[in-house]
Every structure is written in structure tokens, then in C-alpha cells.
Amino acid sequence: MTSRISIARPAGASGGYQPDPHGFGNSRPSSGYRAANSDDPFEKFRVLAKQVEDNVDIWTQPLKPYLPAIARFLIVVTFLEDSLRIVTQWSDQLWYLQRHRHFPWGISHLFLAINVLLMLGGSGAVIAKRYAEYATIALTSVVIMQAIGYGLIFDLSFFLRNLSVMGGLLMVFSETVYTRGRPSFAGIPTLSENDRKKYFLLAGRILLIFLFIGFAFRGEWSIARAFVSLVGLGACTMVAVGFKAKWASAFLVIVLSVFNVFINNFWSIHSAHPQRDFLKYDFFQTLSIVGGLILLVQMGPGGLSVDEKKKTY
């Protein structure tokens, strides 16, 4: 015996097959992404930027688990180098503070000892990711103390560089809030953990770019320097407002790394030359700022950014 299943047809239907009997299909042209004009230069730039950003994500995928640790080490490397320099040049540092900065005997010793202890302790805590919020406060205090103690607070280059270093420290603090998932300071009840993260990320992004601004307006000008400065300032603006911030940060990491190797090449200068210490200082400070940018690549620009707003609208 053969059984047969009958399928009831809707009233008024013809005998032929209807692919969409319930009218779910939509033959109208889409007004969304597919309707974008492919010949529009802004659309082409957006597609290119998205491709570059995707490629950066692919290329950095093997390094992503290690990026935060690498970034934290680079951020504090200038403090580690500075503490080593103070210890190895202890008598010279004392002579400078007492002779040129008029520190009383004993106060100069205490000033240097506090700086070394804070830098070593704070750097170790940042690398180990323990008490990072207190470590960033300690290292920021060192930056301020040295600016006042060595009389460099009105030196524009020093000022801009140290603003960028403090931006890197703010990125460390933001990363602590980002990964911890709870408030870092219970004494600030008016701001939630999410709000603190957004504001610290914004402040860190803005401060990080001051190093490149100082580089752009320092030294002799040339066509190549003008081109690099314009492109770099454009990338800095993108970082500050949070537009394609990961792409712009990755670009600045490459530019600053190349610049650092070729311009601050302290290893090519004789150890007795006074310029060597200045170049070494600039080299390690630039590494710290590169570390802050790497953290930005890892975490993203945060809530107060164009990239985040584009997800909402």
C-alpha cells in the first residue's frame, strides 16, 4: 500500500510553485551599507582603513597574549634606566644637586634615595601588575619631583616628553580598571568603574601624543621632516579623538620606533661624550611612550571616542 501526503494550497493560489508564498521577500533596494557608493573617495578610504585595521589584527594575533606585558615593561623602562643611572652616577648626581640646585647636604641624598626607591618599587609593581594604581601615582610623583628638583619644569621638550610618559602611566591605570572589572578606588563614589575607565583612557590618549608634537616642532626642517610631521600629526589627532585609534596607534608605534633607533642612537657615541646620556634618556622615554601606544592598540580608545560612538549610531 502506498500512502500519500496532501499539502493544502492557499486560497487563490495557482497550480505553479511559489518561492515566497507568505510575502517575506523584499525586492526594494537596500539603503544601508550595500547601497553605499563605491566610487565615493570617503567610502574608498573607509574600506581601505578597515582592511588595514583587519590586517593589523591578523598580524598581531600571535603577539596579543603578550602585548600587555610588553607594553607595561616598555612604559616603566625609562624609570628603570633612570634609577640605574642615579645609582651608578651617585656622586655626580649629588654634586649637581648641591652645586647647581643648592640642595643642602643630606637633603640631596634623601632626594635621590626616594627617587630610586619609588622608581624601582613602582616599576616592579607595574610589571607584576600588582597595586598598579598606587604604582602609577608613585611614578607620576617621581616625574613631578624630578622636574622641580632638576629645574627642568620650564624646558618645553622635557615638559612635553614627560606629559607623554604620564599618558603611558594613565594607560597602565586604565588597563588595571579594564581587566579587574571593579572600582580601583572605593573613595570616589560619584564615578563608576566604567566612567573612570573612559576618562582615564581619554586623558591617556591625549597625553600620549605630546611627544610627537614636540618632535614635529623641534630641529631643522626639511621636506621629508615636514611630510612625516604632517602625517604623524594627523595620526595623533586620530588617537586624541579616538577615530580609527587602533590603526593610528599602530602607525605611531612603527614611526616612533624607527625614529628612536635612527635619531636617539646613543650606542654610536663614545661613553665619555656628554651627549650620550641625553640621547639615552630620550631613547628610553620614547620606548615608554611606545609602550603606552601598544596598550592603546590592545584595549581600544574607550567610551569617549569616535570609534565607540559609531557603534551606537
mmCIF file of C-alpha atoms in Angstrom:
data_model
loop_
_atom_site.group_PDB
_atom_site.id
_atom_site.type_symbol
_atom_site.label_atom_id
_atom_site.label_comp_id
_atom_site.label_asym_id
_atom_site.label_seq_id
_atom_site.Cartn_x
_atom_site.Cartn_y
_atom_site.Cartn_z
ATOM 1 C CA MET A 1 0.000 0.000 0.000
ATOM 2 C CA THR A 2 1.299 3.464 -0.878
ATOM 3 C CA SER A 3 0.490 6.384 1.445
ATOM 4 C CA ARG A 4 0.318 9.920 0.052
ATOM 5 C CA ILE A 5 0.597 13.242 1.969
ATOM 6 C CA SER A 6 -1.567 16.045 0.645
ATOM 7 C CA ILE A 7 -0.371 19.651 1.035
ATOM 8 C CA ALA A 8 -3.145 22.203 1.214
ATOM 9 C CA ARG A 9 -2.679 25.201 -1.047
ATOM 10 C CA PRO A 10 -3.616 28.736 -0.003
ATOM 11 C CA ALA A 11 -6.865 30.020 -1.446
ATOM 12 C CA GLY A 12 -6.445 31.649 -4.812
ATOM 13 C CA ALA A 13 -3.016 30.081 -5.428
ATOM 14 C CA SER A 14 -2.221 28.833 -8.886
ATOM 15 C CA GLY A 15 -1.029 25.404 -9.600
ATOM 16 C CA GLY A 16 2.621 26.526 -10.049
ATOM 17 C CA TYR A 17 5.358 26.720 -7.405
ATOM 18 C CA GLN A 18 5.594 29.974 -5.394
ATOM 19 C CA PRO A 19 9.028 30.570 -3.842
ATOM 20 C CA ASP A 20 7.737 33.171 -1.375
ATOM 21 C CA PRO A 21 4.075 32.350 -0.595
ATOM 22 C CA HIS A 22 3.985 34.487 2.581
ATOM 23 C CA GLY A 23 5.489 37.661 1.112
ATOM 24 C CA PHE A 24 8.649 37.743 3.266
ATOM 25 C CA GLY A 25 10.858 38.749 0.337
ATOM 26 C CA ASN A 26 11.841 42.372 -0.206
ATOM 27 C CA SER A 27 12.676 43.454 -3.714
ATOM 28 C CA ARG A 28 13.373 47.093 -2.780
ATOM 29 C CA PRO A 29 16.995 48.234 -2.928
ATOM 30 C CA SER A 30 18.726 48.491 0.433
ATOM 31 C CA SER A 31 19.548 51.943 1.764
ATOM 32 C CA GLY A 32 22.222 50.644 4.146
ATOM 33 C CA TYR A 33 25.868 49.606 3.667
ATOM 34 C CA ARG A 34 25.239 47.752 0.373
ATOM 35 C CA ALA A 35 23.776 50.920 -1.131
ATOM 36 C CA ALA A 36 26.980 52.931 -0.447
ATOM 37 C CA ASN A 37 28.591 54.496 -3.470
ATOM 38 C CA SER A 38 31.745 52.514 -4.180
ATOM 39 C CA ASP A 39 33.169 55.433 -6.201
ATOM 40 C CA ASP A 40 32.950 57.836 -3.254
ATOM 41 C CA PRO A 41 36.548 58.668 -2.091
ATOM 42 C CA PHE A 42 35.444 58.720 1.556
ATOM 43 C CA GLU A 43 33.911 55.261 1.113
ATOM 44 C CA LYS A 44 37.130 54.029 -0.502
ATOM 45 C CA PHE A 45 39.167 55.428 2.390
ATOM 46 C CA ARG A 46 36.825 53.811 4.915
ATOM 47 C CA VAL A 47 37.135 50.426 3.205
ATOM 48 C CA LEU A 48 40.933 50.777 3.000
ATOM 49 C CA ALA A 49 41.176 51.758 6.673
ATOM 50 C CA LYS A 50 39.031 48.769 7.627
ATOM 51 C CA GLN A 51 41.270 46.452 5.605
ATOM 52 C CA VAL A 52 44.400 47.881 7.251
ATOM 53 C CA GLU A 53 42.841 47.538 10.702
ATOM 54 C CA ASP A 54 41.865 43.928 9.977
ATOM 55 C CA ASN A 55 45.392 43.171 8.737
ATOM 56 C CA VAL A 56 46.910 44.718 11.876
ATOM 57 C CA ASP A 57 44.662 42.453 13.967
ATOM 58 C CA ILE A 58 45.757 39.418 11.946
ATOM 59 C CA TRP A 59 49.484 40.244 12.065
ATOM 60 C CA THR A 60 49.460 40.950 15.797
ATOM 61 C CA GLN A 61 47.337 37.902 16.691
ATOM 62 C CA PRO A 62 50.326 35.739 17.800
ATOM 63 C CA LEU A 63 51.590 38.602 19.984
ATOM 64 C CA LYS A 64 48.272 39.623 21.512
ATOM 65 C CA PRO A 65 48.576 37.481 24.674
ATOM 66 C CA TYR A 66 51.970 39.075 25.368
ATOM 67 C CA LEU A 67 51.237 42.668 24.298
ATOM 68 C CA PRO A 68 50.049 43.929 27.720
ATOM 69 C CA ALA A 69 53.159 42.597 29.489
ATOM 70 C CA ILE A 70 55.465 44.011 26.781
ATOM 71 C CA ALA A 71 53.685 47.359 26.932
ATOM 72 C CA ARG A 72 53.897 47.609 30.739
ATOM 73 C CA PHE A 73 57.619 46.825 30.657
ATOM 74 C CA LEU A 74 58.263 49.445 27.973
ATOM 75 C CA ILE A 75 56.282 52.066 29.885
ATOM 76 C CA VAL A 76 58.448 51.718 33.003
ATOM 77 C CA VAL A 77 61.768 51.074 31.238
ATOM 78 C CA THR A 78 62.679 54.775 31.424
ATOM 79 C CA PHE A 79 62.264 54.667 35.221
ATOM 80 C CA LEU A 80 64.410 51.529 35.469
ATOM 81 C CA GLU A 81 67.136 53.154 33.361
ATOM 82 C CA ASP A 82 66.928 56.371 35.374
ATOM 83 C CA SER A 83 67.246 54.566 38.703
ATOM 84 C CA LEU A 84 70.271 52.636 37.399
ATOM 85 C CA ARG A 85 71.844 55.874 36.180
ATOM 86 C CA ILE A 86 71.365 57.559 39.567
ATOM 87 C CA VAL A 87 72.951 54.622 41.400
ATOM 88 C CA THR A 88 75.930 54.348 39.032
ATOM 89 C CA GLN A 89 76.454 58.141 38.940
ATOM 90 C CA TRP A 90 75.623 58.795 42.587
ATOM 91 C CA SER A 91 78.484 61.206 43.301
ATOM 92 C CA ASP A 92 77.902 63.171 40.090
ATOM 93 C CA GLN A 93 74.200 63.491 40.889
ATOM 94 C CA LEU A 94 74.974 64.738 44.394
ATOM 95 C CA TRP A 95 77.489 67.252 43.030
ATOM 96 C CA TYR A 96 74.953 68.632 40.544
ATOM 97 C CA LEU A 97 72.151 68.947 43.101
ATOM 98 C CA GLN A 98 74.371 70.598 45.720
ATOM 99 C CA ARG A 99 76.355 72.826 43.380
ATOM 100 C CA HIS A 100 73.784 73.915 40.802
ATOM 101 C CA ARG A 101 70.439 73.301 42.539
ATOM 102 C CA HIS A 102 71.675 74.367 46.017
ATOM 103 C CA PHE A 103 70.347 71.295 47.821
ATOM 104 C CA PRO A 104 71.669 71.095 51.427
ATOM 105 C CA TRP A 105 73.876 68.119 52.269
ATOM 106 C CA GLY A 106 71.662 65.240 53.348
ATOM 107 C CA ILE A 107 68.583 66.578 51.551
ATOM 108 C CA SER A 108 70.255 65.784 48.226
ATOM 109 C CA HIS A 109 70.976 62.232 49.438
ATOM 110 C CA LEU A 110 67.366 61.814 50.608
ATOM 111 C CA PHE A 111 66.009 63.209 47.321
ATOM 112 C CA LEU A 112 67.967 60.706 45.237
ATOM 113 C CA ALA A 113 67.189 57.772 47.545
ATOM 114 C CA ILE A 114 63.432 58.470 47.465
ATOM 115 C CA ASN A 115 63.521 58.716 43.681
ATOM 116 C CA VAL A 116 65.348 55.401 43.306
ATOM 117 C CA LEU A 117 63.057 53.569 45.741
ATOM 118 C CA LEU A 118 59.875 54.925 44.156
ATOM 119 C CA MET A 119 61.071 54.142 40.627
ATOM 120 C CA LEU A 120 62.179 50.591 41.431
ATOM 121 C CA GLY A 121 59.131 49.801 43.560
ATOM 122 C CA GLY A 122 56.646 51.400 41.181
ATOM 123 C CA SER A 123 58.203 49.787 38.099
ATOM 124 C CA GLY A 124 58.213 46.361 39.721
ATOM 125 C CA ALA A 125 54.549 46.719 40.704
ATOM 126 C CA VAL A 126 53.545 47.781 37.165
ATOM 127 C CA ILE A 127 55.412 44.848 35.577
ATOM 128 C CA ALA A 128 53.944 42.385 38.087
ATOM 129 C CA LYS A 129 50.504 44.013 37.704
ATOM 130 C CA ARG A 130 50.147 44.345 41.469
ATOM 131 C CA TYR A 131 48.850 47.544 43.080
ATOM 132 C CA ALA A 132 49.237 49.218 39.697
ATOM 133 C CA GLU A 133 47.057 52.172 40.723
ATOM 134 C CA TYR A 134 49.426 53.070 43.580
ATOM 135 C CA ALA A 135 52.461 52.382 41.397
ATOM 136 C CA THR A 136 51.271 54.848 38.760
ATOM 137 C CA ILE A 137 50.794 57.507 41.450
ATOM 138 C CA ALA A 138 54.333 56.861 42.739
ATOM 139 C CA LEU A 139 55.899 57.076 39.270
ATOM 140 C CA THR A 140 53.929 60.207 38.401
ATOM 141 C CA SER A 141 55.224 61.755 41.648
ATOM 142 C CA VAL A 142 58.774 60.948 40.508
ATOM 143 C CA VAL A 143 58.197 62.776 37.214
ATOM 144 C CA ILE A 144 56.967 65.866 39.088
ATOM 145 C CA MET A 145 59.733 65.721 41.718
ATOM 146 C CA GLN A 146 62.485 65.449 39.111
ATOM 147 C CA ALA A 147 61.040 68.279 37.044
ATOM 148 C CA ILE A 148 61.176 70.556 40.094
ATOM 149 C CA GLY A 149 64.375 69.161 41.634
ATOM 150 C CA TYR A 150 66.472 69.350 38.460
ATOM 151 C CA GLY A 151 64.968 72.664 37.364
ATOM 152 C CA LEU A 152 63.562 71.322 34.089
ATOM 153 C CA ILE A 153 59.933 72.285 34.625
ATOM 154 C CA PHE A 154 60.204 75.159 32.123
ATOM 155 C CA ASP A 155 62.075 73.130 29.492
ATOM 156 C CA LEU A 156 59.471 72.655 26.735
ATOM 157 C CA SER A 157 60.949 69.442 25.325
ATOM 158 C CA PHE A 158 61.239 67.868 28.799
ATOM 159 C CA PHE A 159 57.733 69.032 29.664
ATOM 160 C CA LEU A 160 56.118 67.537 26.541
ATOM 161 C CA ARG A 161 58.016 64.260 26.863
ATOM 162 C CA ASN A 162 57.007 63.794 30.468
ATOM 163 C CA LEU A 163 53.384 64.585 29.679
ATOM 164 C CA SER A 164 53.533 61.660 27.248
ATOM 165 C CA VAL A 165 55.154 59.432 29.884
ATOM 166 C CA MET A 166 52.330 60.305 32.281
ATOM 167 C CA GLY A 167 49.914 59.416 29.480
ATOM 168 C CA GLY A 168 51.515 55.971 29.344
ATOM 169 C CA LEU A 169 51.079 55.635 33.119
ATOM 170 C CA LEU A 170 47.408 56.545 32.759
ATOM 171 C CA MET A 171 47.089 53.776 30.182
ATOM 172 C CA VAL A 172 48.503 51.347 32.772
ATOM 173 C CA PHE A 173 45.924 52.542 35.274
ATOM 174 C CA SER A 174 43.155 52.205 32.673
ATOM 175 C CA GLU A 175 44.294 48.672 31.868
ATOM 176 C CA THR A 176 44.070 47.795 35.567
ATOM 177 C CA VAL A 177 40.467 49.012 35.696
ATOM 178 C CA TYR A 178 39.733 47.343 32.346
ATOM 179 C CA THR A 179 40.900 43.880 33.390
ATOM 180 C CA ARG A 180 39.923 44.000 37.024
ATOM 181 C CA GLY A 181 36.258 44.769 36.431
ATOM 182 C CA ARG A 182 35.747 46.587 39.723
ATOM 183 C CA PRO A 183 36.459 50.085 41.059
ATOM 184 C CA SER A 184 40.105 50.793 41.795
ATOM 185 C CA PHE A 185 39.411 53.465 44.400
ATOM 186 C CA ALA A 186 36.449 52.972 46.675
ATOM 187 C CA GLY A 187 36.781 56.572 47.848
ATOM 188 C CA ILE A 188 35.296 58.029 44.650
ATOM 189 C CA PRO A 189 31.624 57.090 44.890
ATOM 190 C CA THR A 190 30.416 59.566 42.264
ATOM 191 C CA LEU A 191 32.129 57.785 39.358
ATOM 192 C CA SER A 192 31.504 54.196 38.381
ATOM 193 C CA GLU A 193 34.300 51.876 37.287
ATOM 194 C CA ASN A 194 33.181 52.248 33.677
ATOM 195 C CA ASP A 195 33.216 56.055 33.864
ATOM 196 C CA ARG A 196 36.696 56.117 35.392
ATOM 197 C CA LYS A 197 37.992 53.846 32.660
ATOM 198 C CA LYS A 198 36.563 56.116 29.948
ATOM 199 C CA TYR A 199 38.000 59.320 31.408
ATOM 200 C CA PHE A 200 41.426 57.857 32.156
ATOM 201 C CA LEU A 201 41.629 56.403 28.644
ATOM 202 C CA LEU A 202 40.709 59.789 27.170
ATOM 203 C CA ALA A 203 43.328 61.589 29.282
ATOM 204 C CA GLY A 204 45.938 58.944 28.459
ATOM 205 C CA ARG A 205 45.233 59.193 24.714
ATOM 206 C CA ILE A 206 45.603 62.966 24.721
ATOM 207 C CA LEU A 207 48.795 62.996 26.803
ATOM 208 C CA LEU A 208 50.476 60.291 24.721
ATOM 209 C CA ILE A 209 50.592 62.445 21.587
ATOM 210 C CA PHE A 210 52.590 65.315 23.133
ATOM 211 C CA LEU A 211 55.904 63.594 22.408
ATOM 212 C CA PHE A 212 55.229 63.637 18.673
ATOM 213 C CA ILE A 213 54.097 67.272 18.846
ATOM 214 C CA GLY A 214 57.412 68.145 20.484
ATOM 215 C CA PHE A 215 59.288 66.224 17.789
ATOM 216 C CA ALA A 216 57.345 67.936 14.985
ATOM 217 C CA PHE A 217 58.322 71.426 16.103
ATOM 218 C CA ARG A 218 61.918 70.724 17.145
ATOM 219 C CA GLY A 219 65.021 70.655 14.964
ATOM 220 C CA GLU A 220 65.746 71.700 11.407
ATOM 221 C CA TRP A 221 63.027 71.451 8.799
ATOM 222 C CA SER A 222 63.202 69.567 5.515
ATOM 223 C CA ILE A 223 60.691 68.243 3.009
ATOM 224 C CA ALA A 224 60.909 64.731 4.444
ATOM 225 C CA ARG A 225 60.572 66.028 8.013
ATOM 226 C CA ALA A 226 57.577 68.181 7.052
ATOM 227 C CA PHE A 227 55.859 65.199 5.402
ATOM 228 C CA VAL A 228 56.463 62.871 8.359
ATOM 229 C CA SER A 229 55.343 65.603 10.779
ATOM 230 C CA LEU A 230 52.097 66.240 8.904
ATOM 231 C CA VAL A 231 51.248 62.537 8.623
ATOM 232 C CA GLY A 232 52.223 61.962 12.265
ATOM 233 C CA LEU A 233 50.156 64.908 13.494
ATOM 234 C CA GLY A 234 47.201 63.523 11.554
ATOM 235 C CA ALA A 235 47.654 60.163 13.288
ATOM 236 C CA CYS A 236 47.982 61.947 16.648
ATOM 237 C CA THR A 237 44.697 63.757 16.017
ATOM 238 C CA MET A 238 43.039 60.412 15.235
ATOM 239 C CA VAL A 239 44.386 58.994 18.510
ATOM 240 C CA ALA A 240 43.199 62.014 20.513
ATOM 241 C CA VAL A 241 39.619 61.938 19.172
ATOM 242 C CA GLY A 242 39.517 58.145 19.051
ATOM 243 C CA PHE A 243 38.905 57.766 15.312
ATOM 244 C CA LYS A 244 40.459 54.549 13.972
ATOM 245 C CA ALA A 245 42.549 54.809 17.126
ATOM 246 C CA LYS A 246 43.997 51.282 16.948
ATOM 247 C CA TRP A 247 45.191 51.824 13.368
ATOM 248 C CA ALA A 248 46.649 55.257 14.171
ATOM 249 C CA SER A 249 48.353 53.943 17.332
ATOM 250 C CA ALA A 250 49.937 51.048 15.427
ATOM 251 C CA PHE A 251 51.196 53.533 12.826
ATOM 252 C CA LEU A 252 52.719 55.772 15.534
ATOM 253 C CA VAL A 253 54.359 52.749 17.185
ATOM 254 C CA ILE A 254 56.161 51.989 13.900
ATOM 255 C CA VAL A 255 57.108 55.634 13.203
ATOM 256 C CA LEU A 256 58.374 56.310 16.739
ATOM 257 C CA SER A 257 60.320 53.035 16.859
ATOM 258 C CA VAL A 258 62.117 53.813 13.592
ATOM 259 C CA PHE A 259 62.703 57.418 14.673
ATOM 260 C CA ASN A 260 64.047 56.248 18.042
ATOM 261 C CA VAL A 261 66.598 53.852 16.547
ATOM 262 C CA PHE A 262 67.971 56.306 13.986
ATOM 263 C CA ILE A 263 67.817 59.579 15.947
ATOM 264 C CA ASN A 264 68.459 58.540 19.564
ATOM 265 C CA ASN A 265 71.272 56.076 18.747
ATOM 266 C CA PHE A 266 73.250 56.659 21.951
ATOM 267 C CA TRP A 267 75.240 53.433 21.395
ATOM 268 C CA SER A 268 77.056 55.067 18.462
ATOM 269 C CA ILE A 269 78.532 57.801 20.697
ATOM 270 C CA HIS A 270 81.589 57.392 22.904
ATOM 271 C CA SER A 271 80.780 56.670 26.542
ATOM 272 C CA ALA A 272 82.678 59.763 27.705
ATOM 273 C CA HIS A 273 80.723 62.121 25.453
ATOM 274 C CA PRO A 274 78.146 64.211 27.413
ATOM 275 C CA GLN A 275 75.592 63.874 24.608
ATOM 276 C CA ARG A 276 75.369 60.126 25.202
ATOM 277 C CA ASP A 277 73.350 60.454 28.430
ATOM 278 C CA PHE A 278 70.867 62.847 26.812
ATOM 279 C CA LEU A 279 70.315 60.532 23.849
ATOM 280 C CA LYS A 280 69.943 57.528 26.172
ATOM 281 C CA TYR A 281 67.373 59.430 28.244
ATOM 282 C CA ASP A 282 65.394 60.350 25.108
ATOM 283 C CA PHE A 283 65.649 56.775 23.788
ATOM 284 C CA PHE A 284 64.152 55.152 26.876
ATOM 285 C CA GLN A 285 61.490 57.824 27.271
ATOM 286 C CA THR A 286 60.369 57.208 23.695
ATOM 287 C CA LEU A 287 60.200 53.477 24.465
ATOM 288 C CA SER A 288 57.879 54.275 27.376
ATOM 289 C CA ILE A 289 55.549 56.214 25.095
ATOM 290 C CA VAL A 290 55.627 53.374 22.533
ATOM 291 C CA GLY A 291 54.528 51.084 25.374
ATOM 292 C CA GLY A 292 51.557 53.344 26.088
ATOM 293 C CA LEU A 293 50.538 53.254 22.422
ATOM 294 C CA ILE A 294 50.799 49.447 22.402
ATOM 295 C CA LEU A 295 48.394 49.324 25.350
ATOM 296 C CA LEU A 296 46.053 51.566 23.375
ATOM 297 C CA VAL A 297 46.200 49.118 20.462
ATOM 298 C CA GLN A 298 45.369 46.313 22.861
ATOM 299 C CA MET A 299 42.490 47.980 24.758
ATOM 300 C CA GLY A 300 40.986 50.332 22.194
ATOM 301 C CA PRO A 301 40.156 54.021 22.702
ATOM 302 C CA GLY A 302 37.372 53.558 25.255
ATOM 303 C CA GLY A 303 33.878 55.002 25.537
ATOM 304 C CA LEU A 304 34.727 58.671 24.915
ATOM 305 C CA SER A 305 35.799 58.245 21.298
ATOM 306 C CA VAL A 306 34.512 58.485 17.751
ATOM 307 C CA ASP A 307 35.032 54.737 17.274
ATOM 308 C CA GLU A 308 32.760 53.956 20.219
ATOM 309 C CA LYS A 309 30.080 56.453 19.158
ATOM 310 C CA LYS A 310 29.969 54.869 15.682
ATOM 311 C CA LYS A 311 28.888 51.599 17.300
ATOM 312 C CA THR A 312 25.883 53.361 18.829
ATOM 313 C CA TYR A 313 24.611 55.178 15.760
#
